[in-house]
Amino acid sequence: FTKHCAACHRIGDAGGKIAPQLDGVGVRGVERLLEDVLDPNRNMDVAFRARSVTLTNEKTLTALMLRVEGEVVVFADLEGKEQRIPTKDIATNRETQLSAMPANFADVIPEADLYHLLAYLLDQKAKEPKKE
């Protein structure tokens, strides 16, 4: 999780705040977790759709739009890092139908790491309320 997911996702107090929080994600079961990890575009919340941003210098950025702060748009790039871009430098900013999560995750993560990640995510169950 720390190596492959924490730049964007958060569990408890660890990780980024760009992508969905994963506390309790283990209740989804192995099939749904595999789908979410290996095919992130299948069942995606619209809030996490990637944006295709073309800058006035003709560079293109694929990112998740986080917020607008006055004359600056704050994006999260595909590595989970915030990019602050002045609105005057943005030629186009359009929503795509794709998740900001890379769809080639199966090609990037070693098979053993995928098994360890799934085991870790499956272990993330909702916490029992403290008894008084």
Tab-separated table of N, CA and C in Angstrom:
chain	number	residue	atom	x	y	z
A	1	PHE	N	0.830	-1.188	0.000
A	1	PHE	CA	0.000	0.000	0.000
A	1	PHE	C	0.876	1.254	0.000
A	2	THR	N	1.847	1.288	0.895
A	2	THR	CA	2.714	2.461	1.003
A	2	THR	C	3.442	2.731	-0.306
A	3	LYS	N	3.942	1.692	-0.941
A	3	LYS	CA	4.729	1.844	-2.160
A	3	LYS	C	3.882	2.203	-3.381
A	4	HIS	N	2.701	1.602	-3.520
A	4	HIS	CA	1.945	1.727	-4.755
A	4	HIS	C	0.693	2.595	-4.673
A	5	CYS	N	0.177	2.856	-3.480
A	5	CYS	CA	-1.136	3.498	-3.380
A	5	CYS	C	-1.174	4.765	-2.521
A	6	ALA	N	-0.290	4.838	-1.534
A	6	ALA	CA	-0.393	5.878	-0.509
A	6	ALA	C	-0.149	7.294	-1.019
A	7	ALA	N	0.413	7.447	-2.202
A	7	ALA	CA	0.583	8.805	-2.727
A	7	ALA	C	-0.773	9.473	-2.930
A	8	CYS	N	-1.792	8.681	-3.215
A	8	CYS	CA	-3.131	9.230	-3.486
A	8	CYS	C	-4.181	8.791	-2.465
A	9	HIS	N	-4.133	7.504	-2.056
A	9	HIS	CA	-5.149	6.943	-1.155
A	9	HIS	C	-4.686	7.018	0.290
A	10	ARG	N	-5.672	6.997	1.185
A	10	ARG	CA	-5.397	7.100	2.610
A	10	ARG	C	-6.121	5.980	3.360
A	11	ILE	N	-5.429	5.402	4.329
A	11	ILE	CA	-6.036	4.490	5.303
A	11	ILE	C	-5.628	5.009	6.669
A	12	GLY	N	-6.618	5.299	7.491
A	12	GLY	CA	-6.326	5.886	8.802
A	12	GLY	C	-5.631	7.219	8.633
A	13	ASP	N	-4.476	7.368	9.245
A	13	ASP	CA	-3.721	8.620	9.163
A	13	ASP	C	-2.590	8.554	8.148
A	14	ALA	N	-2.519	7.461	7.377
A	14	ALA	CA	-1.408	7.281	6.441
A	14	ALA	C	-1.880	7.416	5.000
A	15	GLY	N	-1.141	8.197	4.221
A	15	GLY	CA	-1.415	8.303	2.797
A	15	GLY	C	-1.918	9.668	2.387
A	16	GLY	N	-2.184	9.779	1.091
A	16	GLY	CA	-2.631	11.036	0.497
A	16	GLY	C	-4.132	11.231	0.617
A	17	LYS	N	-4.558	12.422	0.265
A	17	LYS	CA	-5.974	12.768	0.376
A	17	LYS	C	-6.587	13.092	-0.983
A	18	ILE	N	-5.985	12.567	-2.042
A	18	ILE	CA	-6.437	12.902	-3.387
A	18	ILE	C	-7.514	11.938	-3.863
A	19	ALA	N	-7.300	10.659	-3.667
A	19	ALA	CA	-8.208	9.611	-4.137
A	19	ALA	C	-9.100	9.167	-2.979
A	20	PRO	N	-10.022	8.245	-3.249
A	20	PRO	CA	-10.921	7.805	-2.178
A	20	PRO	C	-10.190	7.270	-0.950
A	21	GLN	N	-10.742	7.586	0.210
A	21	GLN	CA	-10.285	7.053	1.500
A	21	GLN	C	-10.592	5.568	1.494
A	22	LEU	N	-9.683	4.730	1.994
A	22	LEU	CA	-9.858	3.285	1.921
A	22	LEU	C	-10.121	2.614	3.266
A	23	ASP	N	-10.423	3.386	4.288
A	23	ASP	CA	-10.795	2.772	5.563
A	23	ASP	C	-12.010	1.870	5.347
A	24	GLY	N	-11.956	0.659	5.826
A	24	GLY	CA	-13.087	-0.262	5.722
A	24	GLY	C	-13.264	-0.904	4.351
A	25	VAL	N	-12.337	-0.692	3.423
A	25	VAL	CA	-12.490	-1.185	2.052
A	25	VAL	C	-12.535	-2.708	1.966
A	26	GLY	N	-12.034	-3.394	2.976
A	26	GLY	CA	-12.008	-4.857	2.955
A	26	GLY	C	-13.376	-5.497	2.877
A	27	VAL	N	-14.415	-4.789	3.304
A	27	VAL	CA	-15.766	-5.343	3.253
A	27	VAL	C	-16.254	-5.522	1.812
A	28	ARG	N	-15.581	-4.926	0.861
A	28	ARG	CA	-15.985	-5.058	-0.544
A	28	ARG	C	-15.729	-6.452	-1.093
A	29	GLY	N	-14.794	-7.183	-0.507
A	29	GLY	CA	-14.484	-8.529	-0.974
A	29	GLY	C	-13.430	-8.527	-2.069
A	30	VAL	N	-12.871	-9.693	-2.301
A	30	VAL	CA	-11.731	-9.814	-3.199
A	30	VAL	C	-12.097	-9.479	-4.649
A	31	GLU	N	-13.270	-9.915	-5.136
A	31	GLU	CA	-13.608	-9.651	-6.543
A	31	GLU	C	-13.741	-8.167	-6.823
A	32	ARG	N	-14.425	-7.458	-5.936
A	32	ARG	CA	-14.616	-6.017	-6.154
A	32	ARG	C	-13.293	-5.271	-6.010
A	33	LEU	N	-12.460	-5.668	-5.056
A	33	LEU	CA	-11.152	-5.028	-4.912
A	33	LEU	C	-10.288	-5.256	-6.149
A	34	LEU	N	-10.293	-6.478	-6.671
A	34	LEU	CA	-9.542	-6.749	-7.899
A	34	LEU	C	-10.047	-5.871	-9.045
A	35	GLU	N	-11.354	-5.753	-9.158
A	35	GLU	CA	-11.924	-4.897	-10.197
A	35	GLU	C	-11.491	-3.448	-10.009
A	36	ASP	N	-11.574	-2.952	-8.783
A	36	ASP	CA	-11.205	-1.559	-8.511
A	36	ASP	C	-9.736	-1.292	-8.822
A	37	VAL	N	-8.875	-2.266	-8.521
A	37	VAL	CA	-7.440	-2.095	-8.721
A	37	VAL	C	-7.048	-2.289	-10.186
A	38	LEU	N	-7.594	-3.334	-10.814
A	38	LEU	CA	-7.153	-3.691	-12.159
A	38	LEU	C	-7.965	-3.035	-13.272
A	39	ASP	N	-9.191	-2.586	-12.966
A	39	ASP	CA	-10.036	-1.929	-13.970
A	39	ASP	C	-10.717	-0.716	-13.335
A	40	PRO	N	-9.931	0.307	-12.982
A	40	PRO	CA	-10.479	1.439	-12.234
A	40	PRO	C	-11.531	2.251	-12.984
A	41	ASN	N	-11.656	2.058	-14.276
A	41	ASN	CA	-12.638	2.819	-15.053
A	41	ASN	C	-14.025	2.193	-15.052
A	42	ARG	N	-14.148	0.965	-14.568
A	42	ARG	CA	-15.426	0.257	-14.651
A	42	ARG	C	-16.499	0.869	-13.746
A	43	ASN	N	-16.225	1.034	-12.478
A	43	ASN	CA	-17.198	1.577	-11.510
A	43	ASN	C	-16.553	2.735	-10.765
A	44	MET	N	-16.546	3.889	-11.398
A	44	MET	CA	-15.807	5.020	-10.853
A	44	MET	C	-16.762	6.143	-10.459
A	45	ASP	N	-16.486	6.722	-9.307
A	45	ASP	CA	-17.222	7.904	-8.861
A	45	ASP	C	-16.828	9.074	-9.763
A	46	VAL	N	-17.816	9.836	-10.233
A	46	VAL	CA	-17.520	10.945	-11.146
A	46	VAL	C	-16.576	11.976	-10.534
A	47	ALA	N	-16.522	12.046	-9.218
A	47	ALA	CA	-15.629	13.006	-8.561
A	47	ALA	C	-14.156	12.678	-8.810
A	48	PHE	N	-13.889	11.457	-9.267
A	48	PHE	CA	-12.504	11.048	-9.464
A	48	PHE	C	-12.157	10.836	-10.934
A	49	ARG	N	-12.945	11.439	-11.817
A	49	ARG	CA	-12.624	11.392	-13.243
A	49	ARG	C	-11.419	12.280	-13.535
A	50	ALA	N	-10.575	11.779	-14.393
A	50	ALA	CA	-9.394	12.543	-14.790
A	50	ALA	C	-9.796	13.731	-15.657
A	51	ARG	N	-8.955	14.737	-15.656
A	51	ARG	CA	-9.120	15.908	-16.520
A	51	ARG	C	-7.972	15.905	-17.521
A	52	SER	N	-8.270	16.337	-18.721
A	52	SER	CA	-7.237	16.542	-19.720
A	52	SER	C	-7.051	18.051	-19.826
A	53	VAL	N	-5.883	18.503	-19.444
A	53	VAL	CA	-5.609	19.936	-19.371
A	53	VAL	C	-4.529	20.277	-20.400
A	54	THR	N	-4.849	21.179	-21.303
A	54	THR	CA	-3.861	21.663	-22.253
A	54	THR	C	-3.477	23.069	-21.829
A	55	LEU	N	-2.188	23.276	-21.695
A	55	LEU	CA	-1.684	24.586	-21.270
A	55	LEU	C	-1.441	25.479	-22.487
A	56	THR	N	-1.324	26.748	-22.258
A	56	THR	CA	-1.088	27.688	-23.357
A	56	THR	C	0.260	27.448	-24.033
A	57	ASN	N	1.187	26.781	-23.357
A	57	ASN	CA	2.478	26.433	-23.980
A	57	ASN	C	2.395	25.094	-24.722
A	58	GLU	N	1.167	24.571	-24.881
A	58	GLU	CA	0.839	23.353	-25.617
A	58	GLU	C	1.207	22.060	-24.902
A	59	LYS	N	1.677	22.129	-23.656
A	59	LYS	CA	1.886	20.913	-22.868
A	59	LYS	C	0.515	20.398	-22.436
A	60	THR	N	0.423	19.067	-22.302
A	60	THR	CA	-0.825	18.453	-21.866
A	60	THR	C	-0.584	17.737	-20.553
A	61	LEU	N	-1.559	17.818	-19.661
A	61	LEU	CA	-1.486	17.221	-18.337
A	61	LEU	C	-2.753	16.402	-18.114
A	62	THR	N	-2.601	15.197	-17.628
A	62	THR	CA	-3.746	14.403	-17.184
A	62	THR	C	-3.712	14.431	-15.674
A	63	ALA	N	-4.796	14.884	-15.070
A	63	ALA	CA	-4.789	15.103	-13.627
A	63	ALA	C	-6.210	15.077	-13.074
A	64	LEU	N	-6.291	15.120	-11.768
A	64	LEU	CA	-7.556	15.228	-11.055
A	64	LEU	C	-7.661	16.661	-10.557
A	65	MET	N	-8.764	17.327	-10.884
A	65	MET	CA	-8.924	18.702	-10.425
A	65	MET	C	-9.386	18.678	-8.968
A	66	LEU	N	-8.626	19.344	-8.102
A	66	LEU	CA	-8.931	19.350	-6.678
A	66	LEU	C	-9.768	20.546	-6.267
A	67	ARG	N	-9.359	21.734	-6.726
A	67	ARG	CA	-10.061	22.946	-6.301
A	67	ARG	C	-9.570	24.143	-7.113
A	68	VAL	N	-10.330	25.226	-7.002
A	68	VAL	CA	-9.936	26.496	-7.600
A	68	VAL	C	-9.665	27.457	-6.459
A	69	GLU	N	-8.517	28.109	-6.502
A	69	GLU	CA	-8.143	29.101	-5.490
A	69	GLU	C	-7.909	30.423	-6.207
A	70	GLY	N	-8.967	31.201	-6.340
A	70	GLY	CA	-8.847	32.486	-7.039
A	70	GLY	C	-8.485	32.279	-8.491
A	71	GLU	N	-7.314	32.737	-8.881
A	71	GLU	CA	-6.854	32.649	-10.270
A	71	GLU	C	-5.945	31.443	-10.505
A	72	VAL	N	-6.011	30.461	-9.611
A	72	VAL	CA	-5.177	29.257	-9.722
A	72	VAL	C	-6.077	28.028	-9.610
A	73	VAL	N	-5.833	27.039	-10.479
A	73	VAL	CA	-6.517	25.752	-10.374
A	73	VAL	C	-5.503	24.762	-9.814
A	74	VAL	N	-5.921	24.015	-8.795
A	74	VAL	CA	-5.039	23.045	-8.158
A	74	VAL	C	-5.443	21.656	-8.648
A	75	PHE	N	-4.481	20.968	-9.260
A	75	PHE	CA	-4.676	19.625	-9.774
A	75	PHE	C	-3.785	18.663	-8.998
A	76	ALA	N	-4.148	17.381	-9.025
A	76	ALA	CA	-3.270	16.326	-8.540
A	76	ALA	C	-2.832	15.554	-9.771
A	77	ASP	N	-1.524	15.445	-9.970
A	77	ASP	CA	-1.035	14.700	-11.126
A	77	ASP	C	-1.157	13.204	-10.853
A	78	LEU	N	-0.777	12.393	-11.812
A	78	LEU	CA	-0.962	10.948	-11.691
A	78	LEU	C	-0.036	10.293	-10.682
A	79	GLU	N	0.870	11.075	-10.099
A	79	GLU	CA	1.716	10.574	-9.013
A	79	GLU	C	1.224	11.076	-7.661
A	80	GLY	N	0.099	11.790	-7.655
A	80	GLY	CA	-0.481	12.283	-6.421
A	80	GLY	C	0.069	13.618	-5.952
A	81	LYS	N	0.894	14.251	-6.756
A	81	LYS	CA	1.485	15.541	-6.367
A	81	LYS	C	0.607	16.686	-6.849
A	82	GLU	N	0.460	17.686	-5.995
A	82	GLU	CA	-0.338	18.855	-6.366
A	82	GLU	C	0.400	19.719	-7.378
A	83	GLN	N	-0.345	20.161	-8.371
A	83	GLN	CA	0.167	21.083	-9.384
A	83	GLN	C	-0.727	22.320	-9.352
A	84	ARG	N	-0.152	23.463	-9.105
A	84	ARG	CA	-0.901	24.726	-9.057
A	84	ARG	C	-0.671	25.456	-10.382
A	85	ILE	N	-1.742	25.643	-11.145
A	85	ILE	CA	-1.617	26.236	-12.480
A	85	ILE	C	-2.491	27.482	-12.564
A	86	PRO	N	-1.893	28.616	-12.885
A	86	PRO	CA	-2.693	29.830	-13.061
A	86	PRO	C	-3.710	29.638	-14.184
A	87	THR	N	-4.929	30.126	-13.987
A	87	THR	CA	-5.972	29.964	-15.001
A	87	THR	C	-5.557	30.579	-16.334
A	88	LYS	N	-4.744	31.623	-16.312
A	88	LYS	CA	-4.295	32.257	-17.552
A	88	LYS	C	-3.409	31.343	-18.384
A	89	ASP	N	-2.839	30.303	-17.755
A	89	ASP	CA	-1.962	29.366	-18.456
A	89	ASP	C	-2.698	28.129	-18.967
A	90	ILE	N	-4.018	28.061	-18.746
A	90	ILE	CA	-4.813	26.896	-19.157
A	90	ILE	C	-5.587	27.231	-20.425
A	91	ALA	N	-5.293	26.489	-21.503
A	91	ALA	CA	-6.019	26.671	-22.761
A	91	ALA	C	-7.328	25.890	-22.734
A	92	THR	N	-7.280	24.608	-22.322
A	92	THR	CA	-8.490	23.790	-22.184
A	92	THR	C	-8.383	22.944	-20.927
A	93	ASN	N	-9.539	22.647	-20.338
A	93	ASN	CA	-9.626	21.848	-19.129
A	93	ASN	C	-10.907	21.037	-19.254
A	94	ARG	N	-10.792	19.806	-19.730
A	94	ARG	CA	-11.998	19.011	-19.949
A	94	ARG	C	-11.975	17.719	-19.151
A	95	GLU	N	-13.162	17.324	-18.703
A	95	GLU	CA	-13.314	16.073	-17.966
A	95	GLU	C	-13.289	14.912	-18.955
A	96	THR	N	-12.631	13.829	-18.566
A	96	THR	CA	-12.633	12.616	-19.380
A	96	THR	C	-13.617	11.626	-18.772
A	97	GLN	N	-13.782	10.497	-19.393
A	97	GLN	CA	-14.626	9.430	-18.855
A	97	GLN	C	-13.791	8.412	-18.095
A	98	LEU	N	-12.523	8.735	-17.853
A	98	LEU	CA	-11.596	7.794	-17.242
A	98	LEU	C	-11.242	8.182	-15.813
A	99	SER	N	-10.895	7.192	-15.028
A	99	SER	CA	-10.424	7.411	-13.670
A	99	SER	C	-9.037	8.036	-13.706
A	100	ALA	N	-8.733	8.815	-12.691
A	100	ALA	CA	-7.379	9.354	-12.569
A	100	ALA	C	-6.394	8.260	-12.153
A	101	MET	N	-6.913	7.141	-11.657
A	101	MET	CA	-6.046	6.016	-11.278
A	101	MET	C	-5.548	5.325	-12.544
A	102	PRO	N	-4.261	5.048	-12.606
A	102	PRO	CA	-3.727	4.395	-13.811
A	102	PRO	C	-4.406	3.054	-14.085
A	103	ALA	N	-4.775	2.830	-15.340
A	103	ALA	CA	-5.444	1.595	-15.729
A	103	ALA	C	-4.450	0.460	-15.989
A	104	ASN	N	-3.160	0.775	-16.002
A	104	ASN	CA	-2.150	-0.244	-16.273
A	104	ASN	C	-1.494	-0.757	-14.993
A	105	PHE	N	-2.198	-0.676	-13.886
A	105	PHE	CA	-1.644	-1.051	-12.602
A	105	PHE	C	-1.117	-2.488	-12.605
A	106	ALA	N	-1.817	-3.397	-13.287
A	106	ALA	CA	-1.380	-4.791	-13.339
A	106	ALA	C	-0.035	-4.936	-14.033
A	107	ASP	N	0.281	-4.015	-14.936
A	107	ASP	CA	1.570	-4.066	-15.627
A	107	ASP	C	2.687	-3.455	-14.793
A	108	VAL	N	2.321	-2.623	-13.848
A	108	VAL	CA	3.299	-1.867	-13.061
A	108	VAL	C	3.684	-2.582	-11.769
A	109	ILE	N	2.715	-3.183	-11.133
A	109	ILE	CA	2.964	-3.799	-9.822
A	109	ILE	C	3.397	-5.261	-10.005
A	110	PRO	N	4.466	-5.674	-9.338
A	110	PRO	CA	4.863	-7.086	-9.402
A	110	PRO	C	3.748	-7.973	-8.813
A	111	GLU	N	3.614	-9.174	-9.339
A	111	GLU	CA	2.536	-10.074	-8.931
A	111	GLU	C	2.521	-10.306	-7.418
A	112	ALA	N	3.676	-10.523	-6.827
A	112	ALA	CA	3.737	-10.751	-5.378
A	112	ALA	C	3.230	-9.528	-4.614
A	113	ASP	N	3.580	-8.329	-5.087
A	113	ASP	CA	3.103	-7.103	-4.438
A	113	ASP	C	1.584	-6.988	-4.548
A	114	LEU	N	1.026	-7.399	-5.680
A	114	LEU	CA	-0.426	-7.358	-5.848
A	114	LEU	C	-1.107	-8.264	-4.827
A	115	TYR	N	-0.566	-9.457	-4.624
A	115	TYR	CA	-1.145	-10.360	-3.628
A	115	TYR	C	-1.060	-9.762	-2.223
A	116	HIS	N	0.073	-9.177	-1.892
A	116	HIS	CA	0.234	-8.554	-0.569
A	116	HIS	C	-0.709	-7.361	-0.420
A	117	LEU	N	-0.843	-6.572	-1.472
A	117	LEU	CA	-1.751	-5.420	-1.433
A	117	LEU	C	-3.188	-5.876	-1.212
A	118	LEU	N	-3.623	-6.885	-1.960
A	118	LEU	CA	-4.990	-7.383	-1.789
A	118	LEU	C	-5.222	-7.911	-0.386
A	119	ALA	N	-4.268	-8.648	0.158
A	119	ALA	CA	-4.405	-9.155	1.528
A	119	ALA	C	-4.532	-8.002	2.514
A	120	TYR	N	-3.713	-6.968	2.320
A	120	TYR	CA	-3.757	-5.806	3.204
A	120	TYR	C	-5.105	-5.091	3.093
A	121	LEU	N	-5.570	-4.891	1.866
A	121	LEU	CA	-6.855	-4.197	1.678
A	121	LEU	C	-8.009	-5.019	2.232
A	122	LEU	N	-7.981	-6.322	2.035
A	122	LEU	CA	-9.039	-7.183	2.579
A	122	LEU	C	-9.062	-7.157	4.101
A	123	ASP	N	-7.922	-6.877	4.706
A	123	ASP	CA	-7.830	-6.799	6.163
A	123	ASP	C	-8.391	-5.478	6.711
A	124	GLN	N	-8.673	-4.537	5.844
A	124	GLN	CA	-9.190	-3.234	6.268
A	124	GLN	C	-10.697	-3.312	6.423
A	125	LYS	N	-11.131	-3.677	7.597
A	125	LYS	CA	-12.560	-3.787	7.902
A	125	LYS	C	-12.959	-2.606	8.772
A	126	ALA	N	-14.247	-2.349	8.825
A	126	ALA	CA	-14.745	-1.275	9.687
A	126	ALA	C	-14.379	-1.592	11.129
A	127	LYS	N	-13.960	-0.584	11.834
A	127	LYS	CA	-13.575	-0.760	13.231
A	127	LYS	C	-14.815	-0.901	14.111
A	128	GLU	N	-14.710	-1.787	15.068
A	128	GLU	CA	-15.801	-1.959	16.042
A	128	GLU	C	-15.832	-0.739	16.959
A	129	PRO	N	-17.038	-0.228	17.267
A	129	PRO	CA	-17.090	0.897	18.207
A	129	PRO	C	-16.572	0.467	19.574
A	130	LYS	N	-15.897	1.396	20.250
A	130	LYS	CA	-15.367	1.101	21.591
A	130	LYS	C	-16.511	0.933	22.566
A	131	LYS	N	-16.405	-0.108	23.410
A	131	LYS	CA	-17.424	-0.338	24.433
A	131	LYS	C	-17.044	0.446	25.677
A	132	GLU	N	-18.047	1.041	26.242
A	132	GLU	CA	-17.779	1.859	27.437
A	132	GLU	C	-18.154	1.125	28.690
